[in-house]
CSV table of C-alpha atoms in Angstrom, one decimal:
chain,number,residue,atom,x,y,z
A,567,UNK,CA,-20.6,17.7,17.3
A,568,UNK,CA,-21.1,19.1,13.6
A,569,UNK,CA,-23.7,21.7,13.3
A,570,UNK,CA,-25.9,20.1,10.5
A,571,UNK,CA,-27.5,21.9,7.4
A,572,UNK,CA,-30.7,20.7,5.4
A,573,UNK,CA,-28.8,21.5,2.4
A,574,UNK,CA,-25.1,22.6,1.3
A,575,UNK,CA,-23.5,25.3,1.3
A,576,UNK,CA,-23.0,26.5,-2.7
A,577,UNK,CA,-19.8,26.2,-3.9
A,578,UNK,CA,-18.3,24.9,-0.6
A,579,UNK,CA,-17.2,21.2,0.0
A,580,UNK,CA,-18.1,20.7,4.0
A,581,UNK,CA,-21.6,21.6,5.1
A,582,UNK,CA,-20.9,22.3,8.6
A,583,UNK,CA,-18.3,24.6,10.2
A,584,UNK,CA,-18.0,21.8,13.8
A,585,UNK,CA,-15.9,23.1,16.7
A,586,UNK,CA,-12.2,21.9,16.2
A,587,UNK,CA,-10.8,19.2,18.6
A,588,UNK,CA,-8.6,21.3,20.8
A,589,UNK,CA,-12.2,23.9,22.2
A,590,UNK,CA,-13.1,23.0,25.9
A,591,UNK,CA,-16.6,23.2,24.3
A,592,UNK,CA,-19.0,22.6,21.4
A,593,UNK,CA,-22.2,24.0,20.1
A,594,UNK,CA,-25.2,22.4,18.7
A,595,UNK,CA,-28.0,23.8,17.3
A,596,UNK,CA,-31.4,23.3,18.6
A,597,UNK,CA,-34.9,24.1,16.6
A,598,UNK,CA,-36.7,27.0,19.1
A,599,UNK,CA,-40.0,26.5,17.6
A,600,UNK,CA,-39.9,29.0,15.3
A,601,UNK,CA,-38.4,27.2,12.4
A,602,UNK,CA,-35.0,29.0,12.9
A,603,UNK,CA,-33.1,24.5,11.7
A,604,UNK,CA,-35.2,25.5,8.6
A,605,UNK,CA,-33.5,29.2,7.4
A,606,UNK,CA,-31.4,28.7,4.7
A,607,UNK,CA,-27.8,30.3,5.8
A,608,UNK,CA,-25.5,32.3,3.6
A,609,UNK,CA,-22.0,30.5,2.3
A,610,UNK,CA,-19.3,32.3,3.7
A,611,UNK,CA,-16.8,34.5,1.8
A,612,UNK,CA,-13.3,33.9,1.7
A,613,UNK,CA,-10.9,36.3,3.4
A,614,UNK,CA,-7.0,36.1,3.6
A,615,UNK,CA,-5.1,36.8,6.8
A,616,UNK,CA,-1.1,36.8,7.3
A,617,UNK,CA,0.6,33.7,8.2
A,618,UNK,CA,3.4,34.4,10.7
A,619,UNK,CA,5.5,31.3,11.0
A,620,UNK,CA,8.9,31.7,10.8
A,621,UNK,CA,10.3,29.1,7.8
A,622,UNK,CA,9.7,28.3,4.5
A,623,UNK,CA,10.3,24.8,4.3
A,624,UNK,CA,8.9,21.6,6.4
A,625,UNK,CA,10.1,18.9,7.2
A,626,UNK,CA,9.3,15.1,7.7
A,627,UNK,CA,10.6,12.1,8.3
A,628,UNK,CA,7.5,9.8,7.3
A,629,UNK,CA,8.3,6.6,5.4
A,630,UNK,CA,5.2,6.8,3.5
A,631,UNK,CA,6.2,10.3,1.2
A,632,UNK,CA,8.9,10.1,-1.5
A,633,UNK,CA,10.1,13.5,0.1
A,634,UNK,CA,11.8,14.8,3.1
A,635,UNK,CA,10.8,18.8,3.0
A,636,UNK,CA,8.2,20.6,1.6
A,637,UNK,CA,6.2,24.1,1.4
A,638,UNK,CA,3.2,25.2,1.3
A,639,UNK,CA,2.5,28.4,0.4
A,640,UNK,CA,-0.7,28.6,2.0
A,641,UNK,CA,-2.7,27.3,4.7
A,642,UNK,CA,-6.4,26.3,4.3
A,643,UNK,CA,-7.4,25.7,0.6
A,644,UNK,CA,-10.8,27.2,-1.4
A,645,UNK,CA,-11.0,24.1,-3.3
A,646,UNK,CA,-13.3,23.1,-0.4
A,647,UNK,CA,-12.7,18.9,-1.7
A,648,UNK,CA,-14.8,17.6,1.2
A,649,UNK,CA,-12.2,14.5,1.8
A,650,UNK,CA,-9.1,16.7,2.7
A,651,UNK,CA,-6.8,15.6,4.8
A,652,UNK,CA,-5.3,18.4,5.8
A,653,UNK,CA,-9.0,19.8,7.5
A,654,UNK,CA,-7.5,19.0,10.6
A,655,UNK,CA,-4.9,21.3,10.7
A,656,UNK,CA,-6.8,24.1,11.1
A,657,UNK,CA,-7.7,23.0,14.2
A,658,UNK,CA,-4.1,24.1,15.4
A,659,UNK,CA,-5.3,28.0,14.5
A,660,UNK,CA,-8.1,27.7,16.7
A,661,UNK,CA,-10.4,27.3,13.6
A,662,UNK,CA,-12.8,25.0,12.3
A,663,UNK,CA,-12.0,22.1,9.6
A,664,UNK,CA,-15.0,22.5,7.9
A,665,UNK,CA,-16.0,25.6,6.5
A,666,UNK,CA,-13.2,27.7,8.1
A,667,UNK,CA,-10.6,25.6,5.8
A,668,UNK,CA,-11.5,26.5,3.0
A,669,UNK,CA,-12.8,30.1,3.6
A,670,UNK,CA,-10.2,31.7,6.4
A,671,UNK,CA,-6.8,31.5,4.2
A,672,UNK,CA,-3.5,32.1,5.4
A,673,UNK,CA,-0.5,33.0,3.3
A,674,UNK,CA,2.9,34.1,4.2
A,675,UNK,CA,4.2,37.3,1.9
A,676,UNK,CA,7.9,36.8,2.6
A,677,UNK,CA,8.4,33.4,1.5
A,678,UNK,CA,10.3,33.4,-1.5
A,679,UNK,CA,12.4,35.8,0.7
A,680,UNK,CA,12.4,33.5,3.8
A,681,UNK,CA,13.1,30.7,1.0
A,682,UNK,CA,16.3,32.7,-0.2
A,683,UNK,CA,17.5,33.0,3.1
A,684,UNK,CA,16.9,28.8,4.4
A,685,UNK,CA,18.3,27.6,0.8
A,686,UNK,CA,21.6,30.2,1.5
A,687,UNK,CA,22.6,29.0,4.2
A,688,UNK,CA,25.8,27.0,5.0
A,689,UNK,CA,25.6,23.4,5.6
A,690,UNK,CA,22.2,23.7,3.3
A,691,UNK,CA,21.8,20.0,1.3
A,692,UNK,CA,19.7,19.7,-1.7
A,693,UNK,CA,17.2,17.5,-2.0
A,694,UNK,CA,13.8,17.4,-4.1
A,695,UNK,CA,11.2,20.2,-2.3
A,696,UNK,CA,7.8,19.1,-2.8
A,697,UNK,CA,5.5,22.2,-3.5
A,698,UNK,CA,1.9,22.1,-2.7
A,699,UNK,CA,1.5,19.0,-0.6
A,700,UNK,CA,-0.5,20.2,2.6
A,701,UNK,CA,-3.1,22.6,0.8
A,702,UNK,CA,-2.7,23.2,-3.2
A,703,UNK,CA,-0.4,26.0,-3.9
A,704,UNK,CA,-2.7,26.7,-7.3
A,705,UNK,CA,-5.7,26.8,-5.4
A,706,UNK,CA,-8.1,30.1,-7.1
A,707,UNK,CA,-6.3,32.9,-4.5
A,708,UNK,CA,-2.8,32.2,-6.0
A,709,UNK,CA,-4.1,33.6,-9.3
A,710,UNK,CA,-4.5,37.1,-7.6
A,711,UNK,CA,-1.4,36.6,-5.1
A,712,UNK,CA,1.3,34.8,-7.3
A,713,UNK,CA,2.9,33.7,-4.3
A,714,UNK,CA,3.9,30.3,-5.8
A,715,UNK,CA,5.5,31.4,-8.8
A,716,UNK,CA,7.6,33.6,-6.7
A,717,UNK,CA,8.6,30.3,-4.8
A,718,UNK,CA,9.4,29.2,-8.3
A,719,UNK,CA,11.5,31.7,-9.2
A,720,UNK,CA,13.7,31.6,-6.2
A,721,UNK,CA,13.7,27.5,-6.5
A,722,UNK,CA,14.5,27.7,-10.9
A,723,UNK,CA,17.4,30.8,-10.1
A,724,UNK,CA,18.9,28.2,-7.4
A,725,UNK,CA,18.2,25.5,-9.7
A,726,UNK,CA,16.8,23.5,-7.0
A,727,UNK,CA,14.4,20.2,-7.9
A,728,UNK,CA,11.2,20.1,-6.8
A,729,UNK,CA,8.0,18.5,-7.4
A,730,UNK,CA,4.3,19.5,-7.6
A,731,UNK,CA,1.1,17.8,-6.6
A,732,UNK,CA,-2.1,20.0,-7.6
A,733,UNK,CA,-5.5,20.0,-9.3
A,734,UNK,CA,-6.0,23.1,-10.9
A,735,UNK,CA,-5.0,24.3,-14.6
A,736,UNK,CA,-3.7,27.2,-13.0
A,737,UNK,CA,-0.5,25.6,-12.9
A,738,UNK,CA,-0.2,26.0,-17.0
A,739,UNK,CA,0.4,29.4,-16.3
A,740,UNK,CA,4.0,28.7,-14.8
A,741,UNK,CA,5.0,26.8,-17.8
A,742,UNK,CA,7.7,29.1,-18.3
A,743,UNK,CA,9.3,28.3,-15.2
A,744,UNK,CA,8.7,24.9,-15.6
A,745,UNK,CA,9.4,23.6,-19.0
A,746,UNK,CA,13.2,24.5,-18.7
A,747,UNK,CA,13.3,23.3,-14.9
A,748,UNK,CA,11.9,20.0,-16.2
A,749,UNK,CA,14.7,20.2,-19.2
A,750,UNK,CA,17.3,19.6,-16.8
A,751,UNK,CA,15.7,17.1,-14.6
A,752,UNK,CA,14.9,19.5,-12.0
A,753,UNK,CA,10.6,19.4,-11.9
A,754,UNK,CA,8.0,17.2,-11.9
A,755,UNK,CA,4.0,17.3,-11.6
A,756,UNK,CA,1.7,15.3,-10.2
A,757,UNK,CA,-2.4,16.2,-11.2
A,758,UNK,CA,-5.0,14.7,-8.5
A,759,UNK,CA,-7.3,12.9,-10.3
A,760,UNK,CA,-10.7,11.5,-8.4
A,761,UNK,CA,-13.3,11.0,-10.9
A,762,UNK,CA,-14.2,11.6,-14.0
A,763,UNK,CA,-17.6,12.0,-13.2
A,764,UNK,CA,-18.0,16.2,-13.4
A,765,UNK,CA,-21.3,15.6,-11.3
A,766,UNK,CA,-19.9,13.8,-8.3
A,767,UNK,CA,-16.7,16.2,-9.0
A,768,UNK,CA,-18.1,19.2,-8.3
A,769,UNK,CA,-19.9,18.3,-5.3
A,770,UNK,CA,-16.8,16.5,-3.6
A,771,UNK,CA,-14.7,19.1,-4.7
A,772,UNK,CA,-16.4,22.3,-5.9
A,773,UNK,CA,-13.7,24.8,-6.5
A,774,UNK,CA,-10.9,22.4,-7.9
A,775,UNK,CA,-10.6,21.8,-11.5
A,776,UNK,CA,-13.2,20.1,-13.7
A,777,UNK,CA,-12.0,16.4,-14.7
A,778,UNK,CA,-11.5,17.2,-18.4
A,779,UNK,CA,-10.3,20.3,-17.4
A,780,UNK,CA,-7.3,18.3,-15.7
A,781,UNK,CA,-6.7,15.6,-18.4
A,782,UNK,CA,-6.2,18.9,-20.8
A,783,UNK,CA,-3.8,19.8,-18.1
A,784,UNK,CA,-1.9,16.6,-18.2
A,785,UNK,CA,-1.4,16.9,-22.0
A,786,UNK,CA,-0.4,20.3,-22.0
A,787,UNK,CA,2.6,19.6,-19.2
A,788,UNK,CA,3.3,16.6,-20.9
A,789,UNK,CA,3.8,18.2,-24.3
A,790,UNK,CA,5.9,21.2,-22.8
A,791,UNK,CA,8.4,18.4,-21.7
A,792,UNK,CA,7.3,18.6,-17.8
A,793,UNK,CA,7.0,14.8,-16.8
A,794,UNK,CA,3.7,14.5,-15.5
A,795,UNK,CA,1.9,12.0,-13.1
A,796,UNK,CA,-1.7,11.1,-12.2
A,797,UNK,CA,-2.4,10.6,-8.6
A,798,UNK,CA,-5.8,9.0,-8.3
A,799,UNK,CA,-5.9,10.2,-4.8
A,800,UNK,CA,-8.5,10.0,-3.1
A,801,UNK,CA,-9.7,6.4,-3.7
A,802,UNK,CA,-13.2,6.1,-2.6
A,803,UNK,CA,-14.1,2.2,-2.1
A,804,UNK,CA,-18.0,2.2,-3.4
A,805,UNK,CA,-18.4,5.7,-4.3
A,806,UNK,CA,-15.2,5.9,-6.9
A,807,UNK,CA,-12.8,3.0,-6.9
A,808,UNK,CA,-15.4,1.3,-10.1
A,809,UNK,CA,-13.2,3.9,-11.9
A,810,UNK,CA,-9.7,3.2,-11.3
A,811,UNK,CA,-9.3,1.5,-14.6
A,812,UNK,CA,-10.5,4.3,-16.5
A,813,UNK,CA,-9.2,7.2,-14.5
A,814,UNK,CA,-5.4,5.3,-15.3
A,815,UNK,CA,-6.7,5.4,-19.0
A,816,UNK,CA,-7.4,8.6,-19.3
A,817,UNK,CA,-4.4,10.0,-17.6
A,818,UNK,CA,-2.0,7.5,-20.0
A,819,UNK,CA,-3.7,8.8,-23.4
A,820,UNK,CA,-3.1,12.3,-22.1
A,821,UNK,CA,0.1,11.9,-21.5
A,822,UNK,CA,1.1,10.9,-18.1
A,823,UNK,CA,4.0,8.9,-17.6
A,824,UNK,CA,3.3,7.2,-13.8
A,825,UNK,CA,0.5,6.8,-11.8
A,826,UNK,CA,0.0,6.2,-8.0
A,827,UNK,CA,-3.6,6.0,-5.7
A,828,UNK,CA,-4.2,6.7,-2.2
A,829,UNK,CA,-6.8,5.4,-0.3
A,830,UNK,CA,-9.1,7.8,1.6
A,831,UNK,CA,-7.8,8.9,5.0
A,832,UNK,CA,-10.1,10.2,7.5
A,833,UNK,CA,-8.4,11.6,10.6
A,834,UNK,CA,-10.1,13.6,13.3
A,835,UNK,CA,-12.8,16.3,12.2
A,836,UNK,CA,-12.5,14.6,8.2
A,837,UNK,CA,-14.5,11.2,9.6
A,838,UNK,CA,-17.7,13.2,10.5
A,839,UNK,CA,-17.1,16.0,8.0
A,840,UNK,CA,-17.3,13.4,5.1
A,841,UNK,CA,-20.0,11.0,6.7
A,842,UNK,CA,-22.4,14.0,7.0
A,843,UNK,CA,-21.4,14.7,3.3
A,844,UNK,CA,-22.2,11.1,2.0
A,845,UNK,CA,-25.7,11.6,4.1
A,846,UNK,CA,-26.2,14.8,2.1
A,847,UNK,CA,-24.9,13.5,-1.4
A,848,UNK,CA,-25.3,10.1,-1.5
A,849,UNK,CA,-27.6,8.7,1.3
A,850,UNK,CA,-28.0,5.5,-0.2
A,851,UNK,CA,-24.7,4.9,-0.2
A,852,UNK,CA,-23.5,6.1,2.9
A,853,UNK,CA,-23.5,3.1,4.8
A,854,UNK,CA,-22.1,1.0,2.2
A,855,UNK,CA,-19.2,3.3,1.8
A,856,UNK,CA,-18.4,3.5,5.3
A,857,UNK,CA,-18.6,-0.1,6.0
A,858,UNK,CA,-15.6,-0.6,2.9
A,859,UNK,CA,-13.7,2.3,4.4
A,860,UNK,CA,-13.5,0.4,8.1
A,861,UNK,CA,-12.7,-3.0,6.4
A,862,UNK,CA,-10.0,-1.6,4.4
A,863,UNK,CA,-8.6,0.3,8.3
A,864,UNK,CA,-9.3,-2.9,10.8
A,865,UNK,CA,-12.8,-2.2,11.3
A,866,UNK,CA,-11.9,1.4,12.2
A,867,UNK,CA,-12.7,4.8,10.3
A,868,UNK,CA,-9.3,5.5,10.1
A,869,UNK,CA,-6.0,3.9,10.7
A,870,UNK,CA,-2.9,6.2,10.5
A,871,UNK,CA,-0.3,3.5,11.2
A,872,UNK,CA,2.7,4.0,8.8
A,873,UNK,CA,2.9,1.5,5.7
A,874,UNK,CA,-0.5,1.1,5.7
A,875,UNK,CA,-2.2,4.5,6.2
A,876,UNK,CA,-1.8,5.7,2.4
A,877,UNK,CA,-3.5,1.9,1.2
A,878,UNK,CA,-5.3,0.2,3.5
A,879,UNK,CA,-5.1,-3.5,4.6
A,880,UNK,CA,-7.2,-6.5,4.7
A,881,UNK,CA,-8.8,-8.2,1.6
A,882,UNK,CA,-10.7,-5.1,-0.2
A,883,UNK,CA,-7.9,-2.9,-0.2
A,884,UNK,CA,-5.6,-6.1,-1.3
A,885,UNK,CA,-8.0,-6.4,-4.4
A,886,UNK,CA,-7.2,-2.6,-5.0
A,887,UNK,CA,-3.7,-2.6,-5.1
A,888,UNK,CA,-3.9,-5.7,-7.4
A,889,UNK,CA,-6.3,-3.8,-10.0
A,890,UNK,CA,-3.9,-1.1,-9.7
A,891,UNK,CA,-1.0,-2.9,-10.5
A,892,UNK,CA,-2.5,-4.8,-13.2
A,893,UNK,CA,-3.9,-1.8,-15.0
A,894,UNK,CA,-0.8,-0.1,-14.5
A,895,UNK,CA,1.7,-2.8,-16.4
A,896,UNK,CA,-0.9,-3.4,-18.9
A,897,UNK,CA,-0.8,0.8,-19.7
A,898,UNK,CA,3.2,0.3,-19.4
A,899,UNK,CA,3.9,3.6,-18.0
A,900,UNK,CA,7.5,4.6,-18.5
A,901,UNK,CA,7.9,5.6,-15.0
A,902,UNK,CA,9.1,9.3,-13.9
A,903,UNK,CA,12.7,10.2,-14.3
A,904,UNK,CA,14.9,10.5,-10.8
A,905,UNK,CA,15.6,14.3,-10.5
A,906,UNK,CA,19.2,15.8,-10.0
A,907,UNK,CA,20.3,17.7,-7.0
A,908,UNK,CA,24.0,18.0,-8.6
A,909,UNK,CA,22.4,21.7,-10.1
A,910,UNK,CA,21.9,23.3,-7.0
A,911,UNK,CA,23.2,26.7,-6.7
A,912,UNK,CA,22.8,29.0,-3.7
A,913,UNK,CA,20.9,32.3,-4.1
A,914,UNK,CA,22.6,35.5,-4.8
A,915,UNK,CA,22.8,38.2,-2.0
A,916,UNK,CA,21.0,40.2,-3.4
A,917,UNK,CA,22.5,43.8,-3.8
A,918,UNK,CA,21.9,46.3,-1.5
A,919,UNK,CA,20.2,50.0,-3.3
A,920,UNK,CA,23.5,52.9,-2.6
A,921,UNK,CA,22.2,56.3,-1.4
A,922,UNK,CA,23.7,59.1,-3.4
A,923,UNK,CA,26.2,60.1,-0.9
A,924,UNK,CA,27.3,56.6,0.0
């Protein structure tokens, strides 16, 4: 059961921290008397811990992505976008989705080094690694950590493709890397867009990237030679989908050259996460937005059947993809160029430091 607040925390996305689905038990808070349901409770700070998995790179074999590996720098995201997801996974660290994700941060320090080691060895076949696709890897604690631009370094010296999909104008930092990756056919970008409302923005996702913030982002990729999509993602029948039209817009006269939506997807902990969210933000529209979700998922909350889990079925998610695909021929996006695996190089051994008798 989610532990319910009167109000939200500041400058976090959930407003409840609810027992993960894997605990034998679950709390629930109870008024004493004394007013203790009414005592406003302190946002949490963010702290870091080590991630310990063995590899680098993930792999998947799901239909619905256009990739087949991936790595994600860090687990958990400080964005806090209240819709995420990848909440649930937490939930596998014994944690909470709610406020744990996007407090208690994981990152592995030996990546790019665990990277050099997977890409090195024999039998290794190149294909496009998407970068970021779990949690962003440009979320705020990259900008003190760099951890993804060391990934980037190891990927641009193997000349390795790979692809992006973020929300943060942090990402303009690594234009170095990336303009000359993207020269070769070796990068692409994808910028999350959801609203271009900076109201509803910051309260569905209140550490990510202002929308105009993002559409400046766009532009500047896109005029550094880094092909650069818009993923309207998520689609929020009631609360955001009025906008598809102009979110396309804007991310065409910025300079994106594809586009793509994804229906919102509420697995596990995110159904209850999002409906207390809606009760908090936008009472008035809870129900409404709820009801659209189940008829776009056969009456459900959430339907994670492949081919249909990213879009939805049944009549209101037809009428999406239909004002998708008509504002997307009418834009006439070029499309985003294939990327080339022919590059790919494996990493130097790197040289080992001689002792001065050796």
């Amino acid at each position: 059961m989610a532990i319910r607040y009167d109000s939200p925390f500041k400058g976090r996305g959930a407003g409840s921290n609810p027992d993960n689905r894997f605990e034998q038990y679950s709390r629930e808070r109870v008024d004493d008397g004394w007013d203790s349901l009414a005592q406003t409770e302190q946002a949490p700070g963010t702290t870091l811990e080590v991630d310990s998995s063995r590899r680098v790179i993930s792999y998947n074999q799901s239909p619905d992505v256009p990739f087949d590996r991936s790595i994600n720098p860090y687990r958990g995201c400080e964005h806090g976008c209240v819709y995420c997801f990848a909440r649930p996974t937490h939930a596998w660290l014994g944690l909470s989705p709610g406020l744990d994700f996007e407090t208690r941060l994981y990152h592995k320090p030996d990546a790019p080094e665990q990277l050099r080691r997977e890409l090195g060895r024999r039998g290794y076949t190149p294909a496009p690694i998407a970068l970021g696709i779990n949690t962003d890897a440009y979320q705020p604690v990259e900008r003190r950590l760099g951890l993804t631009r060391r990934i980037l370094e190891v990927l641009a010296e193997c000349r390795h493709p790979l692809t992006i999909v973020t929300k943060s104008a942090l990402i303009e930092r690594d234009l170095d890397l990336l303009a000359p990756l993207a020269a070769d056919n070796l990068c692409r970008v994808a910028v999350s867009l959801t609203t271009l409302d900076s109201r509803l923005s910051r309260r569905l996702e209140p550490r990510a990237a202002a929308p105009h913030r993002r559409l400046q982002t766009i532009a500047r990729l896109s005029a550094a030679g880094v092909p650069v999509s818009v993923l309207v993602a998520p689609l929020i029948p009631v609360l955001t989908d009025a906008e598809l039209e102009a979110l396309l817009e804007a991310a065409h006269e910025a300079g994106a050259c594809d586009a793509g939506y994804v229906l919102l997807r509420l697995p596990h902990e995110v159904r209850d996460l999002f409906s207390d969210w809606l009760q908090m933000h936008e009472p008035l529209k809870a129900e409404h937005v709820l009801n659209r979700i189940r008829d776009c998922r056969g009456g459900r909350d959430y339907d994670a059947a492949f081919g249909s889990r990213m879009r939805g079925t049944g009549i209101f998610a037809d009428l999406l993809a239909q004002r998708f695909g008509k504002a997307y021929r009418r834009l006439d996006f070029p499309g985003a160029p294939s990327l080339d695996c022919s590059r790919f190089r494996p990493p130097r051994e790197e040289t080992p430091q001689l002792g001065l008798f050796d």
